[in-house]
Coordinates of C-alpha atoms and ligand atoms in Angstrom, one line a residue:
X1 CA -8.6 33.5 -0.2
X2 CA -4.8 34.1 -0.3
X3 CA -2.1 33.2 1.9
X4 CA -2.9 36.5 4.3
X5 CA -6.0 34.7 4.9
X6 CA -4.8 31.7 6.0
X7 CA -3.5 32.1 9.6
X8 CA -7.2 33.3 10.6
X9 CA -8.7 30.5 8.9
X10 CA -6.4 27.6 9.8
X11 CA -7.0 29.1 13.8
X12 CA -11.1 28.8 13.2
X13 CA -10.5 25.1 11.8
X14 CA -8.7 24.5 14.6
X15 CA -10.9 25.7 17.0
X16 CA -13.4 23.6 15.2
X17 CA -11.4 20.4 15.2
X18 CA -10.8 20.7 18.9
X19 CA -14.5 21.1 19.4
X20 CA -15.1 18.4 17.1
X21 CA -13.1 15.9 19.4
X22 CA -14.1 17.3 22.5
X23 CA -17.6 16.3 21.7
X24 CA -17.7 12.9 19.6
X25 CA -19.6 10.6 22.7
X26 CA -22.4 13.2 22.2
X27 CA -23.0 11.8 18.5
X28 CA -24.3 8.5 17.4
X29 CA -20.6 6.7 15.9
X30 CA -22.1 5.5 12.6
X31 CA -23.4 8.1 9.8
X32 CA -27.4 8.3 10.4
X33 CA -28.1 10.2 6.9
X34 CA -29.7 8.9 4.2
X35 CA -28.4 7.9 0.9
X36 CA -28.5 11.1 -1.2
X37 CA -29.2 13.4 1.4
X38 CA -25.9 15.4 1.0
X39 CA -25.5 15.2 -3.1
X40 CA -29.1 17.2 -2.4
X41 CA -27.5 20.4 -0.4
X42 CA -25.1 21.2 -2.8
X43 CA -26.0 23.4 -6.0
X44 CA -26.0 21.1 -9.0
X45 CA -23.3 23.5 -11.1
X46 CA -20.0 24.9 -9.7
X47 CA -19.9 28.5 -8.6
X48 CA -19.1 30.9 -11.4
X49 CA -17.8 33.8 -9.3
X50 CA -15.7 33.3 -5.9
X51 CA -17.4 32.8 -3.1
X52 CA -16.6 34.5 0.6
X53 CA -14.7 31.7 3.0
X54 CA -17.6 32.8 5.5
X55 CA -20.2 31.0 3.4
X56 CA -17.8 27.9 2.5
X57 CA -17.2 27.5 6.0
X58 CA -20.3 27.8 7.5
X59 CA -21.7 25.1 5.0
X60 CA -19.0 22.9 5.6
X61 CA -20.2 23.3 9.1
X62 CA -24.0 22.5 8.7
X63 CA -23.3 19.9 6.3
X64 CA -21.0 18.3 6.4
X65 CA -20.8 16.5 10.3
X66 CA -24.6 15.7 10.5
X67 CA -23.5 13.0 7.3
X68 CA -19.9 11.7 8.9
X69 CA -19.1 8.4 10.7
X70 CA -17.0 9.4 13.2
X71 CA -13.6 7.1 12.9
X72 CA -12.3 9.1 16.0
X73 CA -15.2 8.9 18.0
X74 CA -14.0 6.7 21.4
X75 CA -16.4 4.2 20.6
X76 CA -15.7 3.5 17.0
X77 CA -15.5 -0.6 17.0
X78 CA -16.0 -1.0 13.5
X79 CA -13.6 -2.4 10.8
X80 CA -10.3 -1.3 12.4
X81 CA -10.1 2.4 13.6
X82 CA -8.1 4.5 11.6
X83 CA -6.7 6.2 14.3
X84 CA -5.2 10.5 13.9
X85 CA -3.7 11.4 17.1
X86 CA -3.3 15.3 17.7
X87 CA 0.4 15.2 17.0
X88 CA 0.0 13.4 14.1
X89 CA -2.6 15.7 13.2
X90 CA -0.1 18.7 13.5
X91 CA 2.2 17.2 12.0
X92 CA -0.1 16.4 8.8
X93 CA -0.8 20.5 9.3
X94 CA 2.8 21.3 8.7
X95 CA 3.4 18.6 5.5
X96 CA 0.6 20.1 4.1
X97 CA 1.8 23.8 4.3
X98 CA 5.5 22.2 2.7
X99 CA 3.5 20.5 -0.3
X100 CA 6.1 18.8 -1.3
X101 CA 6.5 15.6 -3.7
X102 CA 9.2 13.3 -1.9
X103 CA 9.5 10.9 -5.3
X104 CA 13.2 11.9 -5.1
X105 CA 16.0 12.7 -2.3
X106 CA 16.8 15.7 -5.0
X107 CA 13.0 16.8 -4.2
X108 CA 12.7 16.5 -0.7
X109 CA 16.0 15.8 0.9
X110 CA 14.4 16.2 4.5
X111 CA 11.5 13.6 3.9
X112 CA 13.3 10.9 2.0
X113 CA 16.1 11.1 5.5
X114 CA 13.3 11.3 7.9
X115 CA 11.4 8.5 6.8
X116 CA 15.1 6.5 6.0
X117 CA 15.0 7.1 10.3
X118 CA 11.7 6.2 11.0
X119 CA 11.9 3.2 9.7
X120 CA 14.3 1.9 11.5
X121 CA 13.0 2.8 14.4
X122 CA 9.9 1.2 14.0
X123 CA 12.3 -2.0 12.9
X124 CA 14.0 -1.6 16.5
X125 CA 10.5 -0.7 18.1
X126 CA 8.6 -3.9 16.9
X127 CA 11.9 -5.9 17.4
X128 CA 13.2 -6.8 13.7
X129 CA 16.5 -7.5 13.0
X130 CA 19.0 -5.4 11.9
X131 CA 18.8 -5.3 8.0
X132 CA 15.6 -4.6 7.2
X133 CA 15.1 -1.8 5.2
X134 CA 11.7 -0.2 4.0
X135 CA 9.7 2.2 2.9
X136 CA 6.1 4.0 3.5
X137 CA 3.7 3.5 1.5
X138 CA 0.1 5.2 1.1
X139 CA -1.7 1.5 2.0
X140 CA -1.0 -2.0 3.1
X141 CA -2.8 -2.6 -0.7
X142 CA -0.7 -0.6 -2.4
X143 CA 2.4 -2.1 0.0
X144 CA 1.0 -5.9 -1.2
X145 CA 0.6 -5.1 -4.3
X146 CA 4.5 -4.1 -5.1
X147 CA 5.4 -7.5 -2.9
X148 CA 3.8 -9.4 -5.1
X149 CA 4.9 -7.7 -8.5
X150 CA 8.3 -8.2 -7.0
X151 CA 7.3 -11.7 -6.8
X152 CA 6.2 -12.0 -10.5
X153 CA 9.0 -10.2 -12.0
X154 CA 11.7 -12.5 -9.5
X155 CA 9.8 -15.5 -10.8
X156 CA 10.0 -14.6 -14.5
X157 CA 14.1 -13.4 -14.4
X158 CA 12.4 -10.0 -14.7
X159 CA 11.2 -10.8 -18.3
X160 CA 7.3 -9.7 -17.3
X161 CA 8.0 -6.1 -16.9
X162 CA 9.4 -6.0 -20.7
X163 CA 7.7 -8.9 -22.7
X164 CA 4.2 -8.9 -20.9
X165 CA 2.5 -11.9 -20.1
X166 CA 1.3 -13.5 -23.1
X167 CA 4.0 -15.8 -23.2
X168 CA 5.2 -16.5 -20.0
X169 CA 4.5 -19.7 -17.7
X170 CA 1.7 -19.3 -15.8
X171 CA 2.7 -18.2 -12.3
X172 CA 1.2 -19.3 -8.8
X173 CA 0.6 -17.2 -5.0
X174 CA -0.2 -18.6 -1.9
X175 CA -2.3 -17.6 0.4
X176 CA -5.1 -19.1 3.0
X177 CA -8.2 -18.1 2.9
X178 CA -7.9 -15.5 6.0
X179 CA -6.1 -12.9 4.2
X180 CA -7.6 -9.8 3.5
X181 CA -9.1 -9.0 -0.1
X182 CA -5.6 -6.4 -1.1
X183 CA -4.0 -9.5 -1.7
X184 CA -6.9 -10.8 -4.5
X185 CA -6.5 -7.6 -6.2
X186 CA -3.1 -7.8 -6.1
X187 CA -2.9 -10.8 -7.9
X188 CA -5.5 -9.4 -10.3
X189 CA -3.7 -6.2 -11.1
X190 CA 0.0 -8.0 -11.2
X191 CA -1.7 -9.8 -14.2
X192 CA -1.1 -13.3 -12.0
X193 CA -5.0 -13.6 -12.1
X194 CA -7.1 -14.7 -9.3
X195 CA -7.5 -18.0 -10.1
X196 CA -3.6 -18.7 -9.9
X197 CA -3.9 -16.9 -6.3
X198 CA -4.1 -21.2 -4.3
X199 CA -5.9 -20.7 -1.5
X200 CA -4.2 -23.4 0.7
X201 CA -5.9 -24.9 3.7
X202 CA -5.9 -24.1 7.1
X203 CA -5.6 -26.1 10.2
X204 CA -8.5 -25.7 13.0
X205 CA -6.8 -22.7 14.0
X206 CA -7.4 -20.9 11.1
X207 CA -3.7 -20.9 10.4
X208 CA -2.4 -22.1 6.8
X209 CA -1.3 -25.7 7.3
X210 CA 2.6 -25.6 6.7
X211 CA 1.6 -28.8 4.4
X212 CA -1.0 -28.4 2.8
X213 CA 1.5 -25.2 1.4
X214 CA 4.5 -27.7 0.7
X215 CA 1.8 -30.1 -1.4
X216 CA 0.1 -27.1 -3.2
X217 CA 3.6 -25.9 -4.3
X218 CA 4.6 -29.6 -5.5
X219 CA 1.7 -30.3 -7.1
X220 CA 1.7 -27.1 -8.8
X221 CA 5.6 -27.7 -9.9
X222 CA 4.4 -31.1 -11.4
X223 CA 1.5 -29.4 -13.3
X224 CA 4.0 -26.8 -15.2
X225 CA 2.8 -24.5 -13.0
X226 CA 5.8 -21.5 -12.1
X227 CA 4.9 -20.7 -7.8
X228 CA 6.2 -17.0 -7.2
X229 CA 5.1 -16.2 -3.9
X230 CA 3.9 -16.9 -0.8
X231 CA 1.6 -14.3 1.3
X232 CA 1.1 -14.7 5.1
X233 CA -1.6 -12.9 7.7
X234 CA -0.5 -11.8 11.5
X235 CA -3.9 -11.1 12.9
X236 CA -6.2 -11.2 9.3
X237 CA -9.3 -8.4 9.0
X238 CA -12.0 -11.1 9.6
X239 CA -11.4 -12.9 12.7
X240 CA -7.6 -12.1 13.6
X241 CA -6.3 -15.7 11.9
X242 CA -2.7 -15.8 12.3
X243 CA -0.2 -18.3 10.2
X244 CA 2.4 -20.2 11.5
X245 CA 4.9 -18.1 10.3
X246 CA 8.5 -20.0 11.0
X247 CA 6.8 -23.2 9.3
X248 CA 6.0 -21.3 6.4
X249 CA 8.8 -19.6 5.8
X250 CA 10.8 -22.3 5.9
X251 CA 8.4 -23.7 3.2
X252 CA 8.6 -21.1 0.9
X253 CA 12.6 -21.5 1.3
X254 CA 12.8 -24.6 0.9
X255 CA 11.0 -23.9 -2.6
X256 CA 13.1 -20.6 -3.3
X257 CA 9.8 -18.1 -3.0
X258 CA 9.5 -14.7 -2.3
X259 CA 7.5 -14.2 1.1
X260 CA 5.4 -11.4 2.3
X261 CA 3.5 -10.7 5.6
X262 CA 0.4 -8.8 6.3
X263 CA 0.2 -7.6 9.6
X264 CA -1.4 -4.4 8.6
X265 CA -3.3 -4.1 12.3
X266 CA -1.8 -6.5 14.3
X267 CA 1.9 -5.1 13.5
X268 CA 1.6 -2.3 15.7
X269 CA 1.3 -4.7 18.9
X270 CA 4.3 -5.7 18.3
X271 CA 6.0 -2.9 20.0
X272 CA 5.0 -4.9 23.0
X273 CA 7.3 -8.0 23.3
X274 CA 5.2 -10.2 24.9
X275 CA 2.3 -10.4 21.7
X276 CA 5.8 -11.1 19.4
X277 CA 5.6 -14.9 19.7
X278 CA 1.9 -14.6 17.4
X279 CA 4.8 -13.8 14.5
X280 CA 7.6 -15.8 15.8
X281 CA 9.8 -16.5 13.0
X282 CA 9.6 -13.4 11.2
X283 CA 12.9 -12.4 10.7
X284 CA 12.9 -15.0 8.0
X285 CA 10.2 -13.1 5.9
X286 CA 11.3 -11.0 2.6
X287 CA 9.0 -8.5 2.7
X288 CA 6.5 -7.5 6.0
X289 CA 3.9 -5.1 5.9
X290 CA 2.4 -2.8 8.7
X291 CA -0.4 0.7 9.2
X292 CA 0.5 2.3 11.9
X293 CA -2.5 4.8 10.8
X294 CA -4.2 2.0 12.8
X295 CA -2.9 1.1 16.0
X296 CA 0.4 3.4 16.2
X297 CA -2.0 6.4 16.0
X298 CA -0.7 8.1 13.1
X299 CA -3.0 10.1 11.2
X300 CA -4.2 8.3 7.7
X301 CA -2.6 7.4 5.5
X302 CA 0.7 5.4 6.2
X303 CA 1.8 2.1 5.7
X304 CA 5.0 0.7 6.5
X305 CA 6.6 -2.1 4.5
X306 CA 9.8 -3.5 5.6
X307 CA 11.8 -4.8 3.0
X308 CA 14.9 -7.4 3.3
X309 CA 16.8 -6.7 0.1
X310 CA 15.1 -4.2 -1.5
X311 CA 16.9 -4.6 -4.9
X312 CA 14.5 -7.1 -6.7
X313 CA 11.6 -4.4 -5.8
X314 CA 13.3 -1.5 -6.8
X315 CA 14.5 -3.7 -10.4
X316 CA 10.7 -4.5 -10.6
X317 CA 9.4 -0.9 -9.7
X318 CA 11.9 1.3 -10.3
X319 CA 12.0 3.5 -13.9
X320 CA 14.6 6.1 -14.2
X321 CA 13.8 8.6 -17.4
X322 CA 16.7 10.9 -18.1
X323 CA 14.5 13.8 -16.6
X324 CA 14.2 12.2 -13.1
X325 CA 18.1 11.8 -13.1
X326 CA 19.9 13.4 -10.4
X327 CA 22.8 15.0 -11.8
X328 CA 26.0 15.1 -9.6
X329 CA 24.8 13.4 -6.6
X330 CA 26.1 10.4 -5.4
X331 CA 23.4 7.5 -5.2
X332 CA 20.6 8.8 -2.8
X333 CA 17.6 6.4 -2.1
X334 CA 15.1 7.9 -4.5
X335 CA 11.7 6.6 -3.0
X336 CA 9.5 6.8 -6.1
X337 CA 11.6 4.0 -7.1
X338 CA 10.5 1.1 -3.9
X339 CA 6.3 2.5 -4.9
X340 CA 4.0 2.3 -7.9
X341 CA 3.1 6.1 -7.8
X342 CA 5.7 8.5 -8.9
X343 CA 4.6 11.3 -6.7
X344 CA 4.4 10.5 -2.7
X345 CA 3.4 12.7 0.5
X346 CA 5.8 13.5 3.5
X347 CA 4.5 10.8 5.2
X348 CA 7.5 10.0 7.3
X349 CA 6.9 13.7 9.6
X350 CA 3.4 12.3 11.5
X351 CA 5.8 9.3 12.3
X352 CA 8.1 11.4 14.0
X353 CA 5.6 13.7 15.8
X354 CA 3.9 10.5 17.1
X355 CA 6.8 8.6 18.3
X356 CA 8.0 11.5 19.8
X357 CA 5.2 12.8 21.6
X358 CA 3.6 9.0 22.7
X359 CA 7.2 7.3 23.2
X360 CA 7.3 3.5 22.9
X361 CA 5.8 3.4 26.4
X362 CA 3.2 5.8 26.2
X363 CA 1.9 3.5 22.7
X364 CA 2.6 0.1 24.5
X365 CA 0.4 1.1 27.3
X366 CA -2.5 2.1 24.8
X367 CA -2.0 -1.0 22.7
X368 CA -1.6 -3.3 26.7
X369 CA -5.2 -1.7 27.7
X370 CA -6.8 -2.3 24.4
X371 CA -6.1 -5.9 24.6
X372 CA -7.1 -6.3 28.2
X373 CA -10.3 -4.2 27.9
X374 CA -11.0 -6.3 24.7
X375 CA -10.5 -9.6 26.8
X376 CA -13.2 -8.0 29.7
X377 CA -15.5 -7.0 26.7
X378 CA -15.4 -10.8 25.5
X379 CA -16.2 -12.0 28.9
X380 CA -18.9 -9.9 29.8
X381 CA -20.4 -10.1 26.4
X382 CA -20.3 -14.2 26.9
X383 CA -22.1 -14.2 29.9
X384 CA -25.2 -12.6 28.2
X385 CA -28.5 -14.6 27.1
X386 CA -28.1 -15.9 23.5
X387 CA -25.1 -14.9 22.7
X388 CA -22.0 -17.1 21.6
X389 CA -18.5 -16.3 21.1
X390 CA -17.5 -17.4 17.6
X391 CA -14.2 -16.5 17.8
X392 CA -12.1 -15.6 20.9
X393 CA -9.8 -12.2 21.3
X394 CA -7.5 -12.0 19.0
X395 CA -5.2 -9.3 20.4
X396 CA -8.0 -6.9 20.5
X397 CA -10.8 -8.5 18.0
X398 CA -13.4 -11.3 18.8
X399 CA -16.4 -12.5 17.1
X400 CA -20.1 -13.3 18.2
X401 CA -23.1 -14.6 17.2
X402 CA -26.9 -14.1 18.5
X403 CA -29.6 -16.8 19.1
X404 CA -27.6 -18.7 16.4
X405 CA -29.1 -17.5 14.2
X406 CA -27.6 -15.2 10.6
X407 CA -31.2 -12.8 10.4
X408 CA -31.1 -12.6 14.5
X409 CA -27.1 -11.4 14.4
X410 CA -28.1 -9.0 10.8
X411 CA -31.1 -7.6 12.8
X412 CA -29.2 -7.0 16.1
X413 CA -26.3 -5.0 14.5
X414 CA -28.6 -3.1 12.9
X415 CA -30.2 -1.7 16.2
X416 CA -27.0 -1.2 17.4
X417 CA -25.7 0.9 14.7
X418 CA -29.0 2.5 15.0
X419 CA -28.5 3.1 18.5
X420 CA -25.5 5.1 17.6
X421 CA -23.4 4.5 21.0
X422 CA -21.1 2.1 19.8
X423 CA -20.6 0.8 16.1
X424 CA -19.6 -2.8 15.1
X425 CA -19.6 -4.5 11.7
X426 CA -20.3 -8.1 10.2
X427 CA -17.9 -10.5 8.4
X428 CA -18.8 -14.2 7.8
X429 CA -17.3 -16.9 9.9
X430 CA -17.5 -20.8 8.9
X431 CA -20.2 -20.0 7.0
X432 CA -22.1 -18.0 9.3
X433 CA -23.2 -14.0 9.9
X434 CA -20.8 -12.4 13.2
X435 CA -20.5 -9.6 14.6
X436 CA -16.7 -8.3 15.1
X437 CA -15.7 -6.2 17.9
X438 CA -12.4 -4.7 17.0
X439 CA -10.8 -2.2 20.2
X440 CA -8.2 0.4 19.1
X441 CA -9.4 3.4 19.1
X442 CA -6.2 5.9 20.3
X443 CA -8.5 7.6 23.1
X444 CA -11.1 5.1 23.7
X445 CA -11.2 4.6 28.0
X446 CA -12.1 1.5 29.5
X447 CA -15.6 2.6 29.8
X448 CA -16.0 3.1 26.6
X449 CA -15.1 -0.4 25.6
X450 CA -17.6 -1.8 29.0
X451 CA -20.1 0.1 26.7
X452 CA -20.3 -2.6 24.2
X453 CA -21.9 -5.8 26.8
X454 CA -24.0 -2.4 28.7
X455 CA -25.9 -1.4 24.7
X456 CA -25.8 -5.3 24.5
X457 CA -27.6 -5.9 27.6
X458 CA -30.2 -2.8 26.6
X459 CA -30.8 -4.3 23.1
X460 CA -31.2 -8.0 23.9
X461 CA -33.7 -7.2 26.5
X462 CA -35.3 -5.1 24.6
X463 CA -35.7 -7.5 21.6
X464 CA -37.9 -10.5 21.8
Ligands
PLP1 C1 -6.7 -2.9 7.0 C2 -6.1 -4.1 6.4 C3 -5.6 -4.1 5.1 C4 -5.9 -3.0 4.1 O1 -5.3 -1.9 4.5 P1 -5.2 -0.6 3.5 O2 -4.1 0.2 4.1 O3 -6.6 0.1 3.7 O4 -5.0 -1.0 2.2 C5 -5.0 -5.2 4.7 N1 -4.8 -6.3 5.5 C6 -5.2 -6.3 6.8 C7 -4.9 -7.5 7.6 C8 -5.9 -5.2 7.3 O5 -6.3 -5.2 8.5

């Protein structure tokens, strides 16, 4: 295959993809292969000689979409959809074609501006102040995890990133139990350890209690203990828990610590001013972070951290060797330098596709009918025999439960997963087995969301 080839080929994969969209409600949403079943149709050594693209593709074709879970399928309510809509998907075409490694201005001039634009217009579009900068990043982990070594190395006068840990006082993060695992591994990998991550309490709303946070950090103060950071959820993967974010903020200023926000999911609502009083307050925050390859409808992967003052990240983060010195330029933003990776995609050019091609309004109204829809779902769901709400509509995501009972709820998401027209997945609440229903797929209708109490309906009866 050489670049002659490529127009022909890139044209059948299109061809493809559109079919492949065009026909996801005909497929059951979740995988139904077994484990194995695809390591089994591949030769066990790697082809000596080349092969024709006519055989690679007509394998990837009969193997490979039998063995998928369809993210984009309509009636994906799983996890939270990672959503690709066409124009990010073209856009992802053409940043694939330019290859190129956006580390440094020097190395991608057009990428570093671009995505210097887009965020700030998804700073004016989820209504932040002026100020904020930011950068994109491959994850909301990987955007947590520089937050809190920004945190470590702030706490330790930036002593960590030269002298190790050994030696240092031992450092403390805050967090309630509601936030999503990136921010254990964080703590892990930033060499803070897990058990110095203090879970701190929260209230019967499932948000952190503003004081249980201000005791923790006392107590911890008194005990020789050295608190770095706090971490905050808007809308957390389980149930949607949201903290109390002006309270505690003004907590962690009061105590001088860094503060960061995950609102991977639920960050994208904000384009909708009247879901901004769930974060209320956060202006105040040092460090937010946001996918909108979730509910903005940008192809995975992008992540969106908004930064304050991004100096004490880049101090913690950035390393400049004298061959990554940009001779003669004035000084550019050199990306590489807000990140952990050196390396980094043109992420910023799906952004501007989808903005474009969406607008503001065209997004809102998506996100608007996801949460409505969402709220009918609930209702309709409730009404039916032996099931409970657990937890109501968060945004888009609620919770329930079957006969009250953890094998009863394991054994009903089963056969729905099984039944393959909608797919939902588990977390624990209070103890007990759930089932979430999370809407935001980018082209799901309303009857595709009605289609969760309808297989509902058809499976309870069914069941005895
Ligand atoms: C999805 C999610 C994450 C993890 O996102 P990645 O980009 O996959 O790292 C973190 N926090 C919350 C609240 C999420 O919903």
């Amino acid at each position: 295959m050489n670049h002659d080839d490529l127009p022909y080929w890139s044209a059948r994969a299109a061809d493809w993809a559109a079919n492949y969209h065009r026909t996801l409600r005909q497929h059951p949403v979740r995988a139904q292969t077994a484990l194995g079943e695809t390591a089994a149709k591949l030769p066990a050594h790697p082809p000596e000689d080349p092969e024709p693209m006519e055989a690679i593709f007509g394998d990837f074709e009969t193997i490979v979409p039998p063995a998928l879970t369809h993210w984009q399928h309509p009636r994906f309510f799983a996890y939270f959809p990672a959503n690709a809509s066409p124009a990010s998907m073209l856009a992802e075409q053409l940043a694939n074609a330019i290859a190129a490694q956006a580390m440094l201005w020097q190395t991608a001039p057009a990428a570093t501006e671009i995505e210097q634009v887009m965020i700030d217009w998804l700073r004016q579009a989820l209504g932040l102040r002026d100020g904020f900068t930011g950068t994109i990043h491959d994850s909301a982990t990987t955007a947590t995890l520089s937050a809190v070594l920004t945190m470590r190395e702030r706490a330790l006068d930036w002593r960590g990133n030269l002298q190790g840990l050994s030696d240092q006082p031992r450092l403390r993060l805050y967090a309630s139990a509601e936030t999503h695992s990136s921010v254990d591994k964080a703590a892990r990998i930033a060499g803070i350890g897990q058990d110095n991550l203090v879970k701190v309490q929260t209230r019967a709303d499932h948000a952190m209690d503003p004081d249980a946070l201000a005791a923790a950090i006392v107590a911890d103060q008194a005990a020789g203990f050295v608190p770095a950071g706090v971490i905050l959820c808007v809308g957390g993967t389980s149930i949607g828990a949201t903290d109390d974010i002006a309270a505690c903020l003004a907590v962690a200023r009061t105590h001088g610590l860094y503060t960061h926000v995950d609102a991977a999911w639920a960050g994208s609502a904000m384009i909708c001013p009247e879901f901004r009083p769930l974060w209320q307050g956060i202006d105040g925050a040092d460090s937010i972070v946001f996918n909108p390859h979730k509910w903005l409808g940008v192809q995975f992967d992008c992540a969106v951290q908004f930064i304050a003052d991004p100096r004490p990240q880049i101090k913690t983060l950035g390393l400049r060797p004298a061959y990554l010195d940009t001779q003669g330029q004035a000084e550019p933003v050199n990306y590489n330098e807000w990140t952990v990776p050196l390396g980094r995609r043109f992420r910023a050019l799906k952004l501007w596709f989808t903005l474009r091609a969406y607008g503001l309004s065209g997004l809102r109204a998506r996100i608007r009918n996801h949460v409505a829809w969402a709220a009918e779902a609930e209702q309709a769901v409730s009404a039916l025999p032996g099931i409970r709400i657990t937890t109501p509509c968060v945004l888009s995501l609620f919770t329930f439960r079957y006969n009250d009972s953890d094998a009863d709820t394991a054994a009903l998401l089963e056969r729905i997963n099984n039944d393959g027209r909608i797919y939902l997945t588990q977390t624990r609440h209070a103890g007990q087995f759930v089932i979430r229903v999370q809407v935001g797929q980018f082209d799901c209708t309303r009857e595709d969301v009605m289609m969760i109490p309808q297989v509902l309906k058809d499976l309870t009866a069914k069941a005895t």
